[in-house]
XYZ file of C-alpha atoms in Angstrom:
561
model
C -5.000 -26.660 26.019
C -8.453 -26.675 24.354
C -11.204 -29.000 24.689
C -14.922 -29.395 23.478
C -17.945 -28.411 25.553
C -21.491 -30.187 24.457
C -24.211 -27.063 25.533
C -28.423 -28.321 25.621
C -30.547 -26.330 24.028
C -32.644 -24.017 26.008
C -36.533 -24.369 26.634
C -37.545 -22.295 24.080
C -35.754 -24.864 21.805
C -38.325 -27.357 19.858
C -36.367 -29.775 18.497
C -33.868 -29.587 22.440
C -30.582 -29.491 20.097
C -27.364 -29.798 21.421
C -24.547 -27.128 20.102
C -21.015 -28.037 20.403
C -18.508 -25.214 21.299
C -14.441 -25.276 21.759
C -13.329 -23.672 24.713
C -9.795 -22.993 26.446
C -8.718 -20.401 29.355
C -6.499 -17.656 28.633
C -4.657 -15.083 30.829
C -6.577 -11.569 30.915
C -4.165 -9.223 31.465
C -6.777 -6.454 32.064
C -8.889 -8.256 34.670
C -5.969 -9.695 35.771
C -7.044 -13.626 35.785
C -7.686 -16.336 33.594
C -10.754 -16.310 31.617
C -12.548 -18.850 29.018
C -12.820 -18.160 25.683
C -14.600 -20.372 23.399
C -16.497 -20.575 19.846
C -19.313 -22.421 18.224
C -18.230 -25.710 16.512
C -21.548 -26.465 15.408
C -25.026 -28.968 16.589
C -25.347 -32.592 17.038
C -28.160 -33.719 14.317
C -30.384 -36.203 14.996
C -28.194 -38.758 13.623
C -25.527 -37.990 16.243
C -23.280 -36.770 14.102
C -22.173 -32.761 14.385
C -22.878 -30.186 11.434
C -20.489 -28.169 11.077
C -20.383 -24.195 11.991
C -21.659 -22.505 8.267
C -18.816 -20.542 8.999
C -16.709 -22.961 8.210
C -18.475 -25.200 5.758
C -19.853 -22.003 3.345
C -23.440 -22.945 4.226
C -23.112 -26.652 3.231
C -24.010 -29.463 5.724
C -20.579 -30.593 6.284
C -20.616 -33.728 8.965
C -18.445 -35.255 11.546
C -18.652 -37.495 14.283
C -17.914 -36.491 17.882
C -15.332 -38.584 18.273
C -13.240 -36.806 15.781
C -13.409 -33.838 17.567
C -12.340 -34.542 20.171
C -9.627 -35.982 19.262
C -8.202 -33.195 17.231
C -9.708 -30.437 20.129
C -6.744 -30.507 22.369
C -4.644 -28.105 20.304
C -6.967 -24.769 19.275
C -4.469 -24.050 16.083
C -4.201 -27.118 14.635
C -8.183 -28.416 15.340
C -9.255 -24.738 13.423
C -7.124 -25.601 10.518
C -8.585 -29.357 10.388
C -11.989 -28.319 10.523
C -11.505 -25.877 8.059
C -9.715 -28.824 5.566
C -12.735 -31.186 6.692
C -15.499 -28.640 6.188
C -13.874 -28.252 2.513
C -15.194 -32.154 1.958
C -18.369 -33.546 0.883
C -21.959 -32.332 1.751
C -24.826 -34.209 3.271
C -26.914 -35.509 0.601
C -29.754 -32.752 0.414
C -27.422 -30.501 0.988
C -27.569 -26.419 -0.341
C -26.340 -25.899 -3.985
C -24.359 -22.409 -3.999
C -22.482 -20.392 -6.338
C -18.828 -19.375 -5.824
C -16.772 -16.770 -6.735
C -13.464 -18.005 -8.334
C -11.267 -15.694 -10.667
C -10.287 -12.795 -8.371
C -9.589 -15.145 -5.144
C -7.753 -17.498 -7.622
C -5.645 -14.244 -8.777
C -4.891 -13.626 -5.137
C -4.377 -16.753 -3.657
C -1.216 -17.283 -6.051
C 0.098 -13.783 -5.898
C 0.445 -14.615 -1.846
C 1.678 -18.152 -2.895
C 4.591 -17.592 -5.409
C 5.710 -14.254 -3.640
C 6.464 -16.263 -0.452
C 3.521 -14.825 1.467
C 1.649 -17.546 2.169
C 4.029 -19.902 3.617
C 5.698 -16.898 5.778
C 2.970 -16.189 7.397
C 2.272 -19.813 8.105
C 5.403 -19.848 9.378
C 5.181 -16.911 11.433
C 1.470 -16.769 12.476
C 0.230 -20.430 12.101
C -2.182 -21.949 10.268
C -5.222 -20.266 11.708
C -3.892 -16.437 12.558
C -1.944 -16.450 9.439
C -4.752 -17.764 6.914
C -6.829 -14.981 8.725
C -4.354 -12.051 7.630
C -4.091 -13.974 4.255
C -7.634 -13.426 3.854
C -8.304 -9.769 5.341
C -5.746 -9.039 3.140
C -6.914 -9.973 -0.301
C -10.366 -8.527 0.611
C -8.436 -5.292 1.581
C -6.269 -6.046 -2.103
C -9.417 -6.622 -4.501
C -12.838 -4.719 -2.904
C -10.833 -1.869 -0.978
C -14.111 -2.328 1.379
C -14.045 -1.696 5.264
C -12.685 -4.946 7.425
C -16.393 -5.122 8.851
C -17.131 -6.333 5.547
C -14.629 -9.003 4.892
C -16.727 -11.887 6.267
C -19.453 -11.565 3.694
C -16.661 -11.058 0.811
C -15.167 -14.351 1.948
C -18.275 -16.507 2.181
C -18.890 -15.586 -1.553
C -15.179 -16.626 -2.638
C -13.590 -19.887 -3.585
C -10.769 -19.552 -1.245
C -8.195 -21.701 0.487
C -10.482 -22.348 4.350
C -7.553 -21.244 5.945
C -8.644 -17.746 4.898
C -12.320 -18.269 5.962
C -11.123 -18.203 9.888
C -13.739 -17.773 12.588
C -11.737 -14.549 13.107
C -12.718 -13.051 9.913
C -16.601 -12.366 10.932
C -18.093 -9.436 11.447
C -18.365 -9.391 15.110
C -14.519 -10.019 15.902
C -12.464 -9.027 13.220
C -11.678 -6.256 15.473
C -10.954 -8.099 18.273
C -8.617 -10.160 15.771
C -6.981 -6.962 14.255
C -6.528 -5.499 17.719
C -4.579 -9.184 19.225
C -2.046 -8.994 15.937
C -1.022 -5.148 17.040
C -0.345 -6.308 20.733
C 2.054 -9.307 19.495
C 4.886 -7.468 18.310
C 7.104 -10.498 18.643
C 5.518 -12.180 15.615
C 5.220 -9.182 13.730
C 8.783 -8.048 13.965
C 9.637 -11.917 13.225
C 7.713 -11.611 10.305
C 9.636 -8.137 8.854
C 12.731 -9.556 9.499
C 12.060 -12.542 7.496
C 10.444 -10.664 4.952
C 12.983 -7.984 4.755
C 15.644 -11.071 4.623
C 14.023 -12.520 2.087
C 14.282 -9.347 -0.308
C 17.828 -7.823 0.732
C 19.418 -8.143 -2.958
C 18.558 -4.737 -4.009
C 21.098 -2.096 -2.310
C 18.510 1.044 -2.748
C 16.055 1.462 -0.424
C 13.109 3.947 -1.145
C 12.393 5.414 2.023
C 9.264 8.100 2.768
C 6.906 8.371 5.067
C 2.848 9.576 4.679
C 0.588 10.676 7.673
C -2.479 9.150 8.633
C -5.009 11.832 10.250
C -6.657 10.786 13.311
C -10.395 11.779 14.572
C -9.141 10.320 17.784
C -8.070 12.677 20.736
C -6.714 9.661 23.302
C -4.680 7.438 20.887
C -1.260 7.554 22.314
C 0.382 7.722 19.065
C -1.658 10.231 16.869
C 0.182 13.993 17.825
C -0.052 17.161 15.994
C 2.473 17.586 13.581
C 3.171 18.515 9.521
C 0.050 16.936 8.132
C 0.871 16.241 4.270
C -2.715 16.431 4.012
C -3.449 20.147 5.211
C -6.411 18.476 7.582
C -6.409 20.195 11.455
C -6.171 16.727 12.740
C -3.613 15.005 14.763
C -2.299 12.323 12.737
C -0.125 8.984 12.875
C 3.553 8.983 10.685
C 3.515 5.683 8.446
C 7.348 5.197 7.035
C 7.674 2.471 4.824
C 10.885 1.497 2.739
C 10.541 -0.256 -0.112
C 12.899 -1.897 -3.118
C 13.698 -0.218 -6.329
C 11.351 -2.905 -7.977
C 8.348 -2.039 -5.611
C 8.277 -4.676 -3.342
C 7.528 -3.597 0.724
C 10.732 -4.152 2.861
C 9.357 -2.792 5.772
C 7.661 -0.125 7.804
C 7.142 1.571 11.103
C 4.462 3.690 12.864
C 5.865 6.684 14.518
C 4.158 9.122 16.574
C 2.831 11.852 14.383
C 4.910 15.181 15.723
C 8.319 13.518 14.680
C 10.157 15.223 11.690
C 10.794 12.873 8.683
C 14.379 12.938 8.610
C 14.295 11.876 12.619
C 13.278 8.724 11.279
C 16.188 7.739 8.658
C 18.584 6.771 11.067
C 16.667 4.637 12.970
C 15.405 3.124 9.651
C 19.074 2.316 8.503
C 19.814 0.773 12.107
C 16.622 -1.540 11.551
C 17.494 -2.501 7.672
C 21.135 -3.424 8.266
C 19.344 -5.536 11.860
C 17.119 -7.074 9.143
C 19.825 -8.275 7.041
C 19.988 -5.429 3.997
C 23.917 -4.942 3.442
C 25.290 -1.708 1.968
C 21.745 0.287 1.927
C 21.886 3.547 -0.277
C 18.851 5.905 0.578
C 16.520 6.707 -1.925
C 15.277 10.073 -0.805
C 12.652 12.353 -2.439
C 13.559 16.520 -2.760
C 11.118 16.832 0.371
C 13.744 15.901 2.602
C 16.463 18.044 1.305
C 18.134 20.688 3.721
C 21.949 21.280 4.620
C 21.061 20.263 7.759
C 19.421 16.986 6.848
C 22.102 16.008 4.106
C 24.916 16.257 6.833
C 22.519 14.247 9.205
C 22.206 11.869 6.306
C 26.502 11.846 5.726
C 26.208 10.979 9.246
C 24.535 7.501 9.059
C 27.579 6.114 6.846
C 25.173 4.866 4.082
C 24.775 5.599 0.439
C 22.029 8.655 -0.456
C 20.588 9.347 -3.314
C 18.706 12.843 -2.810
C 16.683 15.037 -4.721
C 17.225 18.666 -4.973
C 14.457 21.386 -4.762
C 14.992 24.961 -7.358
C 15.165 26.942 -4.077
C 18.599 26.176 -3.546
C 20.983 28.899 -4.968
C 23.393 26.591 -5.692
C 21.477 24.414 -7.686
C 20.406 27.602 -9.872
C 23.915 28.606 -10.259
C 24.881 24.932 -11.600
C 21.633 25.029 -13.703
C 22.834 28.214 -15.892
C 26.386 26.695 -16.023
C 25.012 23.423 -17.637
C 21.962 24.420 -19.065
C 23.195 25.467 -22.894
C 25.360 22.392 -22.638
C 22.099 20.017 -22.153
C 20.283 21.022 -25.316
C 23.160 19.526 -27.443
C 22.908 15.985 -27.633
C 26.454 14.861 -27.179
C 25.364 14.543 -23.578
C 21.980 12.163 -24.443
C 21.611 8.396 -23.541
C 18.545 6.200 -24.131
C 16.411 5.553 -21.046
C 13.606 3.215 -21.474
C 13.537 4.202 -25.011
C 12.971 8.408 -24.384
C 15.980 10.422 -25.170
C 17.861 12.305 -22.171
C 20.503 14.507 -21.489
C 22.929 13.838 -18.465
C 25.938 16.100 -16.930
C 28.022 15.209 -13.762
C 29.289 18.280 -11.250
C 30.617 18.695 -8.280
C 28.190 19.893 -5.126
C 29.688 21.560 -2.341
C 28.387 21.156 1.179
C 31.047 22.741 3.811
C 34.147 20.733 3.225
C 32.338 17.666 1.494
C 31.912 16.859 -2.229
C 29.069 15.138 -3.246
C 27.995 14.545 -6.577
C 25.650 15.795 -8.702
C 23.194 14.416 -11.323
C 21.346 16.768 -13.762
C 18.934 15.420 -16.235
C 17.234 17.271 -19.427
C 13.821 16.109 -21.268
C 13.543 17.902 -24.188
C 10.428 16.162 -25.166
C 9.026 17.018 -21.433
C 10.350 20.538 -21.775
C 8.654 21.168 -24.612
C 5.097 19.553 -23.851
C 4.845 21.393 -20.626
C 6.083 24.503 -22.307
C 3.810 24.555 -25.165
C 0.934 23.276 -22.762
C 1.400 26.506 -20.888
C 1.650 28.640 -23.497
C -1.762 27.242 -24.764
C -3.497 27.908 -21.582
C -2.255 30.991 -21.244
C -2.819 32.390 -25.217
C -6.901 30.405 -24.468
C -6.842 32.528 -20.975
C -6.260 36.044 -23.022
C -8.508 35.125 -26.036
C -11.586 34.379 -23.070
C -10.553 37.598 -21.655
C -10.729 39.653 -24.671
C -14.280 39.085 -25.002
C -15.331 40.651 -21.445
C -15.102 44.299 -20.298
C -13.389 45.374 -17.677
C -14.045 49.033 -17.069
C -11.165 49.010 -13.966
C -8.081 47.420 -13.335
C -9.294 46.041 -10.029
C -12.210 44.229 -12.076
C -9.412 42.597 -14.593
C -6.964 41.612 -11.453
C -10.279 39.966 -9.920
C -10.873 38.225 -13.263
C -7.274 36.819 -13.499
C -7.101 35.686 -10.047
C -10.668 33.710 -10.436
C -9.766 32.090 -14.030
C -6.149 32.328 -14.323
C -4.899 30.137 -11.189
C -1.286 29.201 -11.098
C -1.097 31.029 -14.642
C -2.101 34.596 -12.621
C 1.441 36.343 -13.142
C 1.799 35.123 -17.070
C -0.921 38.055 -17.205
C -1.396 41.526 -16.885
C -3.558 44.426 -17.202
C -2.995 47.299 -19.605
C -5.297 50.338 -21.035
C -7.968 49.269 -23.461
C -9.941 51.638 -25.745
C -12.095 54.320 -24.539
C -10.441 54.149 -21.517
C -11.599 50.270 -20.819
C -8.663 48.003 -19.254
C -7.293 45.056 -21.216
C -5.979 41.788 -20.435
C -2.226 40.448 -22.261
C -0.008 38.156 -22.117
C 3.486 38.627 -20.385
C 5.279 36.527 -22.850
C 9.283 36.498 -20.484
C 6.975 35.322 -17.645
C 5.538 32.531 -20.004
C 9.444 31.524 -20.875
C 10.408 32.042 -17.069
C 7.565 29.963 -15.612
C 8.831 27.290 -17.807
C 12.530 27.730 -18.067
C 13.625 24.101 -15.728
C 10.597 22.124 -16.971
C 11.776 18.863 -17.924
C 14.921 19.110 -15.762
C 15.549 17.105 -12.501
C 18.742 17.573 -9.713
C 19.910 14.530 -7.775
C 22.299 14.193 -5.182
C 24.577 10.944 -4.211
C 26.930 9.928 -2.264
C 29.267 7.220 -1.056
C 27.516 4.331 -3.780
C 29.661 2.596 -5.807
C 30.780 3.240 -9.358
C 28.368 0.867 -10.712
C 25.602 2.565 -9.704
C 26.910 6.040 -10.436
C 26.060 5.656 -14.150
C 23.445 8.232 -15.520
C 20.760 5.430 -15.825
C 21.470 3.774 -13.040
C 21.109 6.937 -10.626
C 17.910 7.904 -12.848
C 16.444 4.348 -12.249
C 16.911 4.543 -8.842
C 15.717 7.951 -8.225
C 12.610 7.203 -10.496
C 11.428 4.213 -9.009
C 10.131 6.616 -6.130
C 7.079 6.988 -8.577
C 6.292 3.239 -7.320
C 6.936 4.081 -3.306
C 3.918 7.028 -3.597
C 1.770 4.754 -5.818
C 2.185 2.777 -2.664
C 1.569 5.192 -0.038
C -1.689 6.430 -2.289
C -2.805 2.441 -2.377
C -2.083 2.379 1.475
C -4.433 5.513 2.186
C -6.867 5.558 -0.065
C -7.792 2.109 -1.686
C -6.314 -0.009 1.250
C -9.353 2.043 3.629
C -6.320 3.459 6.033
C -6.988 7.194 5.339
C -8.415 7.810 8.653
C -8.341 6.251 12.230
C -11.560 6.325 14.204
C -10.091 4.092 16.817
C -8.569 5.023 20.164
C -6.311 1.788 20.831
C -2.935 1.570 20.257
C -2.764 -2.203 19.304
C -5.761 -1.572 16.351
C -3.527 0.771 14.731
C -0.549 -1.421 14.861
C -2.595 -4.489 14.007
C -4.575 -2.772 10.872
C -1.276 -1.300 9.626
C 0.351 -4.460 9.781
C -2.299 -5.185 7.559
C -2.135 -2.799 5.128
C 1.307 -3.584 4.969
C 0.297 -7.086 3.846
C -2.126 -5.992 1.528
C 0.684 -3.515 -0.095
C 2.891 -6.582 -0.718
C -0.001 -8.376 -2.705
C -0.702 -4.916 -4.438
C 3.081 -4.965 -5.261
C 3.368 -8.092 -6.685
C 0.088 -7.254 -8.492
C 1.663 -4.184 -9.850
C 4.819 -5.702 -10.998
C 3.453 -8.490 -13.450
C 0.747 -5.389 -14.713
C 3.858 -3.574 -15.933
C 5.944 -6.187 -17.316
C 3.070 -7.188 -19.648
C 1.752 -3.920 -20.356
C -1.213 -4.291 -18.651
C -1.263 -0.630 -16.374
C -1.415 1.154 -19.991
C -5.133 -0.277 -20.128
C -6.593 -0.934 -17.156
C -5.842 -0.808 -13.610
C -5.692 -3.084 -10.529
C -9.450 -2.952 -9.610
C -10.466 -3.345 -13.051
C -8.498 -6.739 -13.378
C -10.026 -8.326 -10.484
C -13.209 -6.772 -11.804
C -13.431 -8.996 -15.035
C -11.676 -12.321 -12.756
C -14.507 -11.723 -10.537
C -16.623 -12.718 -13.028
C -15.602 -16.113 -13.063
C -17.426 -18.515 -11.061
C -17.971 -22.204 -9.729
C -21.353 -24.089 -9.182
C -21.591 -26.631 -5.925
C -24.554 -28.773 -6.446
C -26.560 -30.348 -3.538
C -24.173 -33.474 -3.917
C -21.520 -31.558 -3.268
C -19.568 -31.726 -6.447
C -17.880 -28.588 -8.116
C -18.390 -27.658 -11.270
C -16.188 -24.284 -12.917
C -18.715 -22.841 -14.947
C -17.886 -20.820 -18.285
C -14.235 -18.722 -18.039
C -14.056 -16.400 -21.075
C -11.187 -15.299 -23.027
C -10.543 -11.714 -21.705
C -10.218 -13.935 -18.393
C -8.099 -16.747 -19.820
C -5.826 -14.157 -21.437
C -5.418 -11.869 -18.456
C -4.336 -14.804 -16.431
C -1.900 -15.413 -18.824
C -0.387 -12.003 -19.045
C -0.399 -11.968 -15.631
C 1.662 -15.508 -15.439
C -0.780 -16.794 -13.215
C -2.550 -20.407 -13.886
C -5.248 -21.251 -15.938
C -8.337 -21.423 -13.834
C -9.221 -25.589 -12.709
């Protein structure tokens, strides 16, 4: 139970104003006893009436009487979602005249509304702690700036007030992030609901990405394969997805587990959540004899990829590969021509089956690319001397790169050394561009069709774009913290923020939109759109132009009001 506390002004106080605060007790389980927690409501003006935190109001003299606070004070949830309605109302006359941000809040406040966010985390969080994650997470979504930064982001916006929360400033979104880790009830409620809500699909794209850690006491950071190459001890992110790109779920795993460790705990937890039948969508990284029986073991469909160091893929590849250039094995996907053959892979006493694809038209970019770099490499070379062969080794090993053994040294004139081309190693280098080796098992003949196995195995392009949003433009690339409950709470977080960036991403592509710009650059030119609030308090939307009006519309998103 909450209630309101009326505190005097100290001496140093001209004008002796009284500031009204909403307190309650809590349990501390660290001290071990119950202490009060309370935050500033706002100060009684000289009219009697309160003003109302800026916080909450956006810097406008929102008013209301004493009585009304109290009587909506005795529940802390519900009175912090009515003041935030109330300070959405009407200004005192004399009031501040601002100017609001509208377009990229607008974008983001429906992308959480029609993909079921919104009313989810309602559901899950209330009003208050789940307008609070609402917001962190569309600040995370359009800026990509630290969290310590959100408040000021959010003043600026025309936003629903749930997602202005008290818990959103500076000085305790922290605090905030750190309380969502610790309840793990809610935020295993809320994956199984959201993973409930999105069970259709049968393939689930499943990888995991490490998170490095500066931190030598967090529990869960451990030394382990760091994907990237940083002597830090890191934090194992897993996250399985749809084929479509829409977050299922994730968990954080202590950093010195191997990937495949994970899968079957990750099955166990999707079938929990309500996913029937799920297939595996794995990338080649997790391929070894030892894994795919591991895998057979979990009695679920995998899909697999399969990495050139296997010598049985390289013995299937020169058994097929004359029969993929001739196209009475093509098919159509997405409007590029393929070839597709079907074999039989052996593992011990099981048959699997196995998908190879042909690009011709990737084949023969990447070939011919090569071959340019390396003809441009030996034309640059030609016009230096190299009077020893240890001089033109040097040379190819500081301007050659990955292209180094498509060259070699031979004897020049007057006894000079000479750099060529080794044109079988150009060929060799490039022999399986263009081809790719998949591996399934135990789906159903449906989805055992060359474009449906391709589809599926593809859409793992949209799990890294994810992981790569997560790290990098999501701010989760490195932990500085040593608690526990601020990494679960700020991955939880991210996790949000990758289901807006999903959603994002998916109306993008299906109007063509990724070809020309990217996420940031939408919310860019929305940003741009903005609201006036005069001194009486009355709205106005100010000019929206037509690259705004029209990305709205490609993005089937409302007109801005």
């Amino acid at each position: 139970m909450s209630y309101i506390q009326i505190q005097k002004g100290g001496k140093t106080s001209k004008k002796r104003a009284k500031y009204v605060h909403l307190a309650w007790n809590e349990w501390d389980a660290h001290k071990r006893q119950s202490v009060q927690r309370r935050f500033y409501v706002g100060r009684i003006g000289d009219d009697g009436s309160v003003v109302i935190n800026k916080k909450f109001s956006g810097g406008a003299g929102v008013c209301v009487t004493e009585e009304e606070l109290r009587a909506h004070a005795t529940d802390r949830n519900s009175f912090e979602a009515w003041l935030r309605e109330t300070a959405s109302g009407p200004t005192l006359s004399g009031g501040v005249a601002r100017v609001d941000i509208v377009g990229d809040g607008w974008a983001a406040r429906h992308l959480a509304s029609e993909s079921g966010l919104t009313s989810l985390l309602d559901e899950v969080f209330g009003p208050v702690d789940g307008g609070a994650l609402a917001g962190l997470a569309a600040h995370q979504l359009v800026t990509a700036h630290a969290l310590y930064r959100a408040g000021s982001w959010l003043s600026q916006r025309e936003i629903p007030a749930a997602w202005k929360g008290a818990q959103v400033s500076e000085s305790v979104v922290h605090g905030f992030i750190a309380r969502i880790g610790e309840d793990t009830g809610r935020r295993e409620r809320f994956l199984e609901r959201w993973a409930g809500l999105h069970k259709g699909g049968k393939a689930i794209l499943h990888d995991i990405t490490s998170v490095s850690s500066y931190s030598q006491s967090l529990d869960l950071a451990e030394w382990g394969h760091n994907r990237d190459e940083e002597n830090l001890p890191q934090v194992n992110f897993s996250l399985a997805a749809t084929t479509d790109g829409m977050p299922l779920f994730y968990r954080v795993i202590p950093g010195s587990i191997p990937d495949v460790r994970t899968l079957s705990v990750s099955i166990r937890i999707a079938r929990d959540y309500g996913v029937e039948n799920p297939c595996l969508s794995l990338d080649r990284g997790f391929y070894s004899q030892a894994n795919v029986r591991d895998l057979l073991g979990l009695k679920c469909g995998v899909l697999i990829g399969v990495p050139w160091s296997v010598k049985q893929a390289n013995v299937l590849f020169k058994k097929h590969a004359s029969r993929l250039e001739s196209p009475r094995h093509g098919f159509l996907y997405r409007g590029v021509p393929l070839r597709h053959i079907v074999d039989k892979w052996a593992l011990d006493d099981i048959a699997l089956t196995l998908h190879m694809y042909f690009d011709p038209g990737r084949h023969a970019d990447i070939s011919l690319r090569c071959e340019k770099t390396v003809l441009s490499l030996a034309a640059k070379a030609s016009r230096e001397i190299f009077r020893t062969g240890r001089e033109a080794k040097a040379w190819i090993l500081e301007n050659a790169g990955a292209n180094a053994a498509c060259l070699c040294v031979i004897k020049g004139a007057n006894g000079t050394k000479q750099i060529v081309t080794k044109p079988n190693q150009i060929a060799a280098s490039t022999a399986r561009a263009g081809y790719t080796l998949v591996l399934t098992h135990d789906r159903e003949k449906t989805d055992e069709t060359g474009e449906a196995v391709l589809r599926d195995y593809r859409a793992r392009d949209t799990a890294e774009k994810l992981f790569d949003a997560f790290k990098t433009e999501d701010g989760q690339y490195r932990l500085r913290t040593a608690n526990d409950n601020s990494v679960q709470g700020r991955f939880f977080l991210g996790f949000i923020a990758l289901i807006l960036r999903a959603e994002m991403e998916k109306r993008m592509h299906a109007a063509d939109l990724h070809k020309s710009m990217t996420t940031a650059s939408v919310f860019d030119e929305l940003g741009k759109a903005k609201s006036l609030v005069t001194r009486q308090g009355n709205r106005i939307l100010l000019e929206v132009s037509k690259k705004q009006r029209l990305l709205l519309a490609a993005l089937k998103l409302p007109e801005l009001t």
